[in-house]
Amino acid sequence: MIFDFNLIQNVYAGFKQKVDTARKELGRPLTLTEKVLYAHLHPSNKFQNYERGKDYVDFAPDRVAMQDATAQMALLQFMQAGKDKVAVPSTVHADHLIQARIGAGKDLQEAFNKNNEVFNFLESVSNKYGLGFWKPGAGIIHQVVLENYAFPGGMMIGTDSHTPNAGGLGMIAIGVGGADAVDVMAGMPWELKMPKLIGIKLSGKLSGWTAPKDIILKVAGILTVKGGTGAVVEYFGEGAQSLSGTGKGTICNMGAEIGATTSTFGYDDSMRRYLKATGREKVMDAADEISDYLTGDKEVYENPEKYFDQVIEINLSELEPHINGPFTPDLATPISKVREEAEKNGWPTKIEVGLIGSCTNSSYEDISRAASIAKQAAEKKLKTKSKYTITPGSEQVRYTIERDGFIETFEEIGGSVFANACGPCIGQWNREGAEKGEKNTIVHSFNRNFAKRADGNPNTHAFVASPEMVTALAIAGELGFNPITDTLTNENGEVVKLDPPTGTELPPKGFDVDDPGYVPPAKDGSKVEINVKPDSKRLQLLKPFEPWDGTNITEVKLLIKAKGKCTTDHISMAGPWLRFRGHLDNISNNCLIGAVNDFNDETNKVKSQLTGEYGEVPATQREYKAKGIPTIVVGDHNYGEGSSREHAAMEPRFLGVCAVLVKSFARIHETNLKKQGMLAITFDNEADYDKIQEDDIFNFLNLDQFTPGKSIDIEVLHNNKTKDVIRTNHTYNSQQIEWFKAGSALNLIKKTNA
């Protein structure tokens, strides 16, 4: 089945003319990124040379995708937008609310038992407003999108930071917050600052133990978690063309870990093969007709330094397998150096669990290569010394790998299969013993490895590697094991060595599936009723945030000064809190509970300026809210990195925080704050962060003159009767200031549609 083929035909029908117009206006050859962006300019925008990293531009994405955890809040907001139906094709994917504990069947049934109210809500809203619904067990949003919706040259947004996975098929696919999704579903233009361009030239070819995963692990080590902020990463070169479409998807998926707006590859034979294998030969034929327009111009790739803001070159023939971590995805270590680094840093070397799969690495190629290692292990009388789990990315992948015997192969060495869902990758893992908080090591093929992310234990050292490397490490049970050089002793006492993995890009017998899990919407949703019980603990209808009164905000108390890394996981944890993603009041009880307080190095313990006592962050903030006292959050660099979850912006807003002042923001989180009517500002002088004291009072001096490009001055009154005036900067344009004035972007949409 091909979804929305008419849409794809319409995109391609105007693609050449739009690209030619853009090339003429810019007077130079174009990168693939520029072609797709200019081909998706909203009609309100002109074809002109928009300045990268400066100009805000309105776009018209082709589609929207949402996972169940973020879709709840997005759809609750869309219900207020005054629309009868979504304006662009949109889908909801039930993948986040399934907790991994025992195995696929029992875990899926338990998810239905616990989350049926939410699943029914999402399906009924989808039915009413014309969205496609992928039911629990159908698979992880990004894998399902790649199999069914992604197409070369398309543009989509998704309410998950790993939406860029679709770049594996040449899309510009960008992770956003729910409010952005509402804009597009409501037929409004979608705004993005014209991104900078990072070109990554891949030469040579992967071989042996090296996998596509190692490319992005290497890139993360080069660019760090914030090196791609505000940029699109475009891969090119002979090495890029040698990769499979799903291998490209892995690289694009984990591009979120370098802060990139998205990542993408030019259209090539690997994409053709994948489109054909997934039953979309008509899409392939349509793309072939404009194939020259679905990749960067030849001149660009011949002289990349002239057209990209930054160029990185990686020789795949020389690339070594990597293991990244712990606690951050950009701490990159070549496999040959891991034992040395582990000893130097005191990392636990005994591997407790190896986990493969997820949205990042669950393609047929990934599974077949991991299965080749498992098959060797069985033949060489080896079993896993660590627990070993497999998380298929979709029912289509699971059904096919079961048919081809891979699941049986994994089980033969002690592996177990979880449901087709996010599971441990997002903290939905009921790991036995995690509550003890013991120091331990796990390795996985997921994308993120922040503290507490997988199992809630802050002492779990999580390391990221390719599925085949994770499999080898789980067999060895030792973090320092290097399968390229090291040997193992089997159950007969014999010394054996693992051979390099082998696999196939696509299933030789083709993909197969009994029930893919798709539920189409009603043709007429006008009669569909959506019921939210007033006493529900899981769902809560939204009330509009209050608009700004136009005056300077004064007598602002400090809620918390966050120290160091403060991701959206720290601001709004996932795991057990996922069950409250549709209930803003309840989930606000996790607001900033993972952030480290700079004044005591503790989490969820801040001083109340009302009582002088220390208490939990949400409880302290609720006391301020009850008395009508505005508060501010202060943070460090790259504040809000990680997931796209807009709850990290909505919770402080709901509880009465009026501003977030940091050294720098991660892109999605800054936008989410703006959308919810918050003031997102940065220190003009980063050293002023050190001036902030625990009992400070903040008075905004010229917020009443809030205009684009104008700094905002804040008077900071200290407890010792001294004061500082600090200058802050912002990136609000005129439209975004209107969001702030209205109280939120949604309030402005409602006003427009009234």
CSV table of C-alpha atoms in Angstrom, one decimal, residues 188-544:
chain,number,residue,atom,x,y,z
A,188,MET,CA,-0.6,27.6,9.1
A,189,PRO,CA,3.0,28.2,7.9
A,190,TRP,CA,5.8,26.6,9.9
A,191,GLU,CA,8.6,28.8,10.9
A,192,LEU,CA,12.3,27.8,11.0
A,193,LYS,CA,15.5,29.9,11.1
A,194,MET,CA,17.3,29.2,7.8
A,195,PRO,CA,19.8,26.6,9.0
A,196,LYS,CA,23.5,26.6,8.5
A,197,LEU,CA,24.9,23.7,6.4
A,198,ILE,CA,27.4,21.2,7.5
A,199,GLY,CA,28.7,18.9,4.7
A,200,ILE,CA,30.2,15.5,5.6
A,201,LYS,CA,32.1,13.9,2.8
A,202,LEU,CA,32.3,10.1,3.1
A,203,SER,CA,35.0,8.4,1.1
A,204,GLY,CA,36.0,4.7,1.1
A,205,LYS,CA,33.8,1.9,2.1
A,206,LEU,CA,32.8,0.2,5.4
A,207,SER,CA,34.1,-3.3,6.0
A,208,GLY,CA,34.6,-5.9,8.8
A,209,TRP,CA,33.1,-4.9,12.1
A,210,THR,CA,32.5,-1.3,11.1
A,211,ALA,CA,28.9,-0.3,10.6
A,212,PRO,CA,26.9,2.9,9.6
A,213,LYS,CA,26.4,3.4,13.3
A,214,ASP,CA,30.1,4.0,13.7
A,215,ILE,CA,29.9,7.0,11.3
A,216,ILE,CA,27.5,8.9,13.5
A,217,LEU,CA,29.4,7.9,16.6
A,218,LYS,CA,32.5,9.3,15.1
A,219,VAL,CA,30.7,12.5,14.0
A,220,ALA,CA,29.3,12.9,17.5
A,221,GLY,CA,32.8,12.8,18.9
A,222,ILE,CA,33.9,15.5,16.4
A,223,LEU,CA,30.9,17.9,16.7
A,224,THR,CA,29.8,17.2,20.3
A,225,VAL,CA,26.2,17.4,21.5
A,226,LYS,CA,25.9,21.0,20.4
A,227,GLY,CA,28.1,21.2,17.4
A,228,GLY,CA,25.3,20.8,15.0
A,229,THR,CA,22.9,23.2,16.6
A,230,GLY,CA,21.1,25.4,14.0
A,231,ALA,CA,22.5,23.3,11.1
A,232,VAL,CA,21.4,20.7,8.7
A,233,VAL,CA,24.0,17.9,8.1
A,234,GLU,CA,24.3,16.7,4.5
A,235,TYR,CA,26.2,13.6,3.8
A,236,PHE,CA,27.7,13.0,0.3
A,237,GLY,CA,30.5,11.2,-1.5
A,238,GLU,CA,31.2,7.7,-2.7
A,239,GLY,CA,31.1,6.5,0.9
A,240,ALA,CA,27.6,7.8,1.3
A,241,GLN,CA,26.4,6.1,-1.8
A,242,SER,CA,27.9,2.8,-0.6
A,243,LEU,CA,25.6,2.8,2.5
A,244,SER,CA,22.1,1.2,2.6
A,245,GLY,CA,19.0,3.3,2.9
A,246,THR,CA,18.4,2.0,6.5
A,247,GLY,CA,22.1,2.6,7.3
A,248,LYS,CA,21.6,6.2,6.2
A,249,GLY,CA,18.5,6.3,8.4
A,250,THR,CA,20.6,5.3,11.5
A,251,ILE,CA,23.0,8.1,10.8
A,252,CYS,CA,20.3,10.7,10.4
A,253,ASN,CA,18.4,9.4,13.4
A,254,MET,CA,21.3,9.9,15.8
A,255,GLY,CA,22.1,13.3,14.2
A,256,ALA,CA,19.8,14.6,17.0
A,257,GLU,CA,22.6,13.8,19.4
A,258,ILE,CA,24.8,16.5,17.9
A,259,GLY,CA,22.0,19.1,18.1
A,260,ALA,CA,21.5,19.2,14.3
A,261,THR,CA,18.2,20.5,12.9
A,262,THR,CA,18.2,17.4,10.7
A,263,SER,CA,20.5,15.3,8.5
A,264,THR,CA,20.0,14.0,5.0
A,265,PHE,CA,21.5,12.1,2.0
A,266,GLY,CA,21.0,12.6,-1.7
A,267,TYR,CA,18.8,10.2,-3.7
A,268,ASP,CA,20.7,7.1,-4.9
A,269,ASP,CA,20.4,3.4,-5.7
A,270,SER,CA,20.1,2.3,-2.1
A,271,MET,CA,17.0,4.4,-1.7
A,272,ARG,CA,15.6,3.0,-4.9
A,273,ARG,CA,16.2,-0.5,-3.6
A,274,TYR,CA,14.5,0.3,-0.3
A,275,LEU,CA,11.5,1.9,-1.8
A,276,LYS,CA,11.0,-1.0,-4.1
A,277,ALA,CA,11.4,-3.5,-1.3
A,278,THR,CA,8.8,-1.7,0.8
A,279,GLY,CA,6.2,-1.8,-2.0
A,280,ARG,CA,6.7,1.7,-3.2
A,281,GLU,CA,8.0,1.2,-6.7
A,282,LYS,CA,5.7,3.9,-8.0
A,283,VAL,CA,7.4,6.4,-5.6
A,284,MET,CA,10.7,5.2,-6.9
A,285,ASP,CA,9.6,5.8,-10.5
A,286,ALA,CA,8.4,9.2,-9.7
A,287,ALA,CA,11.6,10.1,-8.0
A,288,ASP,CA,13.7,8.8,-10.9
A,289,GLU,CA,12.0,11.3,-13.2
A,290,ILE,CA,13.6,14.2,-11.2
A,291,SER,CA,16.5,12.3,-9.7
A,292,ASP,CA,19.1,15.1,-10.6
A,293,TYR,CA,17.0,17.5,-8.4
A,294,LEU,CA,16.9,15.1,-5.4
A,295,THR,CA,20.6,15.4,-4.7
A,296,GLY,CA,23.1,18.2,-4.4
A,297,ASP,CA,24.4,19.8,-7.5
A,298,LYS,CA,27.6,18.3,-8.9
A,299,GLU,CA,29.6,21.5,-8.4
A,300,VAL,CA,28.7,21.6,-4.7
A,301,TYR,CA,30.1,18.1,-4.0
A,302,GLU,CA,33.2,18.9,-6.1
A,303,ASN,CA,34.0,22.0,-4.1
A,304,PRO,CA,32.1,21.6,-0.8
A,305,GLU,CA,34.0,24.3,1.1
A,306,LYS,CA,32.4,26.9,-1.2
A,307,TYR,CA,28.9,25.9,-0.4
A,308,PHE,CA,28.8,24.5,3.2
A,309,ASP,CA,29.6,26.5,6.4
A,310,GLN,CA,31.7,23.6,7.7
A,311,VAL,CA,33.0,20.5,5.9
A,312,ILE,CA,34.1,17.2,7.6
A,313,GLU,CA,35.8,14.3,5.8
A,314,ILE,CA,35.7,10.7,7.0
A,315,ASN,CA,37.4,7.8,5.2
A,316,LEU,CA,35.1,4.8,5.8
A,317,SER,CA,37.9,2.4,4.9
A,318,GLU,CA,39.9,3.7,7.8
A,319,LEU,CA,37.1,4.1,10.3
A,320,GLU,CA,37.3,2.0,13.4
A,321,PRO,CA,34.2,0.7,15.4
A,322,HIS,CA,33.3,3.1,18.2
A,323,ILE,CA,31.7,2.9,21.6
A,324,ASN,CA,30.2,6.2,22.9
A,325,GLY,CA,29.6,7.0,26.5
A,326,PRO,CA,28.9,6.8,29.3
A,327,PHE,CA,26.3,9.5,30.2
A,328,THR,CA,26.7,11.5,27.0
A,329,PRO,CA,26.4,10.3,23.3
A,330,ASP,CA,29.4,12.4,22.2
A,331,LEU,CA,32.1,10.7,24.3
A,332,ALA,CA,33.5,8.7,21.4
A,333,THR,CA,36.1,5.9,22.0
A,334,PRO,CA,37.5,3.6,19.3
A,335,ILE,CA,37.0,0.0,20.2
A,336,SER,CA,40.8,-0.5,20.5
A,337,LYS,CA,41.0,2.2,23.2
A,338,VAL,CA,37.9,1.2,25.3
A,339,ARG,CA,39.7,-1.1,27.8
A,340,GLU,CA,42.3,1.6,28.4
A,341,GLU,CA,39.7,4.3,28.9
A,342,ALA,CA,37.6,2.1,31.2
A,343,GLU,CA,40.5,1.5,33.5
A,344,LYS,CA,41.5,5.2,33.5
A,345,ASN,CA,38.0,6.4,34.3
A,346,GLY,CA,36.8,3.7,36.6
A,347,TRP,CA,34.0,2.5,34.3
A,348,PRO,CA,32.5,-0.9,35.4
A,349,THR,CA,33.8,-3.4,32.8
A,350,LYS,CA,31.3,-6.2,33.5
A,351,ILE,CA,28.4,-5.8,31.1
A,352,GLU,CA,25.1,-6.6,32.7
A,353,VAL,CA,22.8,-6.2,29.7
A,354,GLY,CA,23.3,-5.8,25.9
A,355,LEU,CA,20.3,-4.3,24.1
A,356,ILE,CA,19.8,-4.1,20.3
A,357,GLY,CA,17.1,-2.7,18.1
A,358,SER,CA,15.1,0.5,18.7
A,359,CYS,CA,14.2,3.2,16.1
A,360,THR,CA,17.9,3.8,15.5
A,361,ASN,CA,19.1,0.3,14.7
A,362,SER,CA,16.4,-2.3,13.9
A,363,SER,CA,16.5,-2.6,10.2
A,364,TYR,CA,16.6,-6.0,8.5
A,365,GLU,CA,20.3,-5.3,7.8
A,366,ASP,CA,21.0,-4.5,11.4
A,367,ILE,CA,19.2,-7.6,12.7
A,368,SER,CA,20.8,-9.9,10.1
A,369,ARG,CA,24.3,-8.7,10.9
A,370,ALA,CA,23.7,-9.1,14.7
A,371,ALA,CA,22.1,-12.6,14.0
A,372,SER,CA,25.3,-13.6,12.1
A,373,ILE,CA,27.3,-13.0,15.3
A,374,ALA,CA,24.7,-14.9,17.4
A,375,LYS,CA,24.8,-17.8,14.9
A,376,GLN,CA,28.5,-18.0,15.1
A,377,ALA,CA,28.3,-18.0,18.9
A,378,ALA,CA,26.0,-20.9,18.9
A,379,GLU,CA,28.1,-22.8,16.5
A,380,LYS,CA,31.3,-22.1,18.5
A,381,LYS,CA,29.6,-23.2,21.8
A,382,LEU,CA,29.3,-19.7,23.2
A,383,LYS,CA,26.4,-18.1,25.1
A,384,THR,CA,25.9,-14.6,26.2
A,385,LYS,CA,27.5,-13.7,29.5
A,386,SER,CA,25.3,-10.7,29.7
A,387,LYS,CA,21.5,-10.5,29.4
A,388,TYR,CA,20.6,-9.8,25.8
A,389,THR,CA,17.5,-8.2,24.4
A,390,ILE,CA,16.1,-7.4,20.9
A,391,THR,CA,13.6,-4.6,20.2
A,392,PRO,CA,12.2,-4.8,16.7
A,393,GLY,CA,11.4,-1.4,15.1
A,394,SER,CA,8.2,-2.5,13.4
A,395,GLU,CA,5.8,-5.4,13.1
A,396,GLN,CA,6.9,-5.7,9.5
A,397,VAL,CA,10.5,-6.1,10.6
A,398,ARG,CA,9.6,-8.5,13.5
A,399,TYR,CA,7.4,-10.7,11.3
A,400,THR,CA,10.1,-10.9,8.6
A,401,ILE,CA,13.0,-11.7,10.9
A,402,GLU,CA,10.9,-14.3,12.7
A,403,ARG,CA,10.1,-15.9,9.3
A,404,ASP,CA,13.8,-15.9,8.4
A,405,GLY,CA,14.8,-17.6,11.6
A,406,PHE,CA,16.7,-14.7,13.3
A,407,ILE,CA,14.6,-14.6,16.4
A,408,GLU,CA,15.2,-18.3,16.9
A,409,THR,CA,18.9,-17.7,16.5
A,410,PHE,CA,18.9,-15.0,19.2
A,411,GLU,CA,17.0,-17.2,21.6
A,412,GLU,CA,19.5,-20.0,21.1
A,413,ILE,CA,22.2,-17.9,22.8
A,414,GLY,CA,19.8,-16.6,25.5
A,415,GLY,CA,18.3,-13.5,23.9
A,416,SER,CA,14.8,-12.3,24.5
A,417,VAL,CA,12.5,-10.2,22.3
A,418,PHE,CA,10.7,-7.1,23.6
A,419,ALA,CA,7.6,-5.6,21.9
A,420,ASN,CA,7.8,-3.5,18.8
A,421,ALA,CA,8.1,-0.3,20.8
A,422,CYS,CA,10.6,2.2,22.2
A,423,GLY,CA,11.0,0.4,25.5
A,424,PRO,CA,14.4,0.8,27.2
A,425,CYS,CA,15.5,3.4,24.7
A,426,ILE,CA,13.3,6.0,26.3
A,427,GLY,CA,13.2,4.6,29.9
A,428,GLN,CA,10.3,2.4,29.4
A,429,TRP,CA,12.2,-0.5,31.0
A,430,ASN,CA,11.1,-2.2,34.2
A,431,ARG,CA,14.6,-3.4,34.9
A,432,GLU,CA,14.8,-5.7,37.9
A,433,GLY,CA,17.1,-4.3,40.5
A,434,ALA,CA,17.5,-0.9,39.0
A,435,GLU,CA,15.9,0.7,42.1
A,436,LYS,CA,19.0,-0.4,44.1
A,437,GLY,CA,21.1,2.3,42.3
A,438,GLU,CA,24.1,0.0,41.9
A,439,LYS,CA,27.0,1.1,39.7
A,440,ASN,CA,26.9,-1.1,36.6
A,441,THR,CA,27.4,-1.1,32.8
A,442,ILE,CA,25.0,-1.7,29.9
A,443,VAL,CA,25.7,-1.5,26.2
A,444,HIS,CA,23.0,-0.7,23.6
A,445,SER,CA,22.4,0.3,20.0
A,446,PHE,CA,20.0,3.1,20.9
A,447,ASN,CA,20.8,6.8,20.5
A,448,ARG,CA,20.9,8.4,23.9
A,449,ASN,CA,22.6,7.4,27.1
A,450,PHE,CA,22.0,10.2,29.6
A,451,ALA,CA,22.1,9.3,33.3
A,452,LYS,CA,18.9,7.5,34.3
A,453,ARG,CA,17.7,7.4,30.7
A,454,ALA,CA,17.3,3.7,30.2
A,455,ASP,CA,16.4,2.3,33.7
A,456,GLY,CA,16.1,5.2,36.1
A,457,ASN,CA,19.4,4.3,37.9
A,458,PRO,CA,21.8,7.3,37.9
A,459,ASN,CA,24.7,4.8,38.3
A,460,THR,CA,24.0,2.8,35.2
A,461,HIS,CA,26.9,3.5,32.7
A,462,ALA,CA,25.2,3.2,29.3
A,463,PHE,CA,27.4,2.9,26.2
A,464,VAL,CA,26.2,3.2,22.6
A,465,ALA,CA,27.5,0.9,19.8
A,466,SER,CA,26.3,-0.9,16.6
A,467,PRO,CA,24.0,-3.9,17.0
A,468,GLU,CA,26.7,-6.3,15.9
A,469,MET,CA,29.2,-4.8,18.4
A,470,VAL,CA,26.6,-4.9,21.2
A,471,THR,CA,26.0,-8.6,20.4
A,472,ALA,CA,29.7,-9.4,20.5
A,473,LEU,CA,30.1,-7.5,23.8
A,474,ALA,CA,27.1,-9.3,25.3
A,475,ILE,CA,28.6,-12.6,24.4
A,476,ALA,CA,31.9,-11.6,26.0
A,477,GLY,CA,30.3,-9.9,28.9
A,478,GLU,CA,33.3,-7.5,29.1
A,479,LEU,CA,33.3,-3.8,28.0
A,480,GLY,CA,37.0,-3.9,27.0
A,481,PHE,CA,36.5,-6.9,24.6
A,482,ASN,CA,37.6,-6.1,21.1
A,483,PRO,CA,36.2,-8.7,18.7
A,484,ILE,CA,38.7,-7.6,16.0
A,485,THR,CA,41.7,-8.9,18.0
A,486,ASP,CA,40.5,-10.7,21.1
A,487,THR,CA,39.5,-14.3,21.6
A,488,LEU,CA,36.9,-16.1,23.9
A,489,THR,CA,36.9,-19.4,25.7
A,490,ASN,CA,33.9,-21.6,24.9
A,491,GLU,CA,32.0,-24.1,27.1
A,492,ASN,CA,34.4,-26.8,26.0
A,493,GLY,CA,37.4,-24.8,27.1
A,494,GLU,CA,38.5,-24.1,23.6
A,495,VAL,CA,39.8,-20.7,22.5
A,496,VAL,CA,37.7,-19.3,19.7
A,497,LYS,CA,37.4,-16.0,17.8
A,498,LEU,CA,34.4,-14.3,16.3
A,499,ASP,CA,34.5,-13.6,12.6
A,500,PRO,CA,33.3,-10.2,11.2
A,501,PRO,CA,29.5,-9.9,10.9
A,502,THR,CA,27.7,-10.6,7.6
A,503,GLY,CA,24.2,-9.7,6.6
A,504,THR,CA,21.9,-8.6,3.9
A,505,GLU,CA,20.7,-5.1,3.2
A,506,LEU,CA,17.1,-6.3,2.4
A,507,PRO,CA,15.3,-9.6,3.0
A,508,PRO,CA,16.0,-12.0,0.0
A,509,LYS,CA,12.4,-13.3,0.3
A,510,GLY,CA,11.0,-9.7,0.6
A,511,PHE,CA,9.3,-8.1,3.6
A,512,ASP,CA,6.2,-9.8,4.9
A,513,VAL,CA,3.6,-9.0,7.6
A,514,ASP,CA,0.2,-10.3,8.7
A,515,ASP,CA,-1.2,-7.2,10.3
A,516,PRO,CA,1.0,-4.0,10.0
A,517,GLY,CA,-1.2,-2.3,12.6
A,518,TYR,CA,-2.6,0.7,10.6
A,519,VAL,CA,-6.1,2.1,11.4
A,520,PRO,CA,-7.4,4.6,8.8
A,521,PRO,CA,-9.6,7.5,10.0
A,522,ALA,CA,-13.3,7.7,9.4
A,523,LYS,CA,-14.3,9.3,6.1
A,524,ASP,CA,-16.6,11.6,8.0
A,525,GLY,CA,-15.4,12.3,11.5
A,526,SER,CA,-18.0,14.9,12.4
A,527,LYS,CA,-20.1,12.3,14.4
A,528,VAL,CA,-17.1,11.0,16.3
A,529,GLU,CA,-17.3,12.1,20.0
A,530,ILE,CA,-14.2,12.6,22.2
A,531,ASN,CA,-14.8,12.0,25.8
A,532,VAL,CA,-12.3,13.1,28.5
A,533,LYS,CA,-13.5,12.3,32.0
A,534,PRO,CA,-13.2,15.3,34.4
A,535,ASP,CA,-11.7,13.0,37.1
A,536,SER,CA,-9.2,11.3,34.7
A,537,LYS,CA,-5.7,10.9,36.0
A,538,ARG,CA,-4.3,10.5,32.5
A,539,LEU,CA,-6.0,13.1,30.4
A,540,GLN,CA,-6.9,16.7,31.0
A,541,LEU,CA,-8.4,19.3,28.7
A,542,LEU,CA,-6.3,22.4,28.4
A,543,LYS,CA,-7.0,25.9,29.5
A,544,PRO,CA,-5.4,28.8,27.6
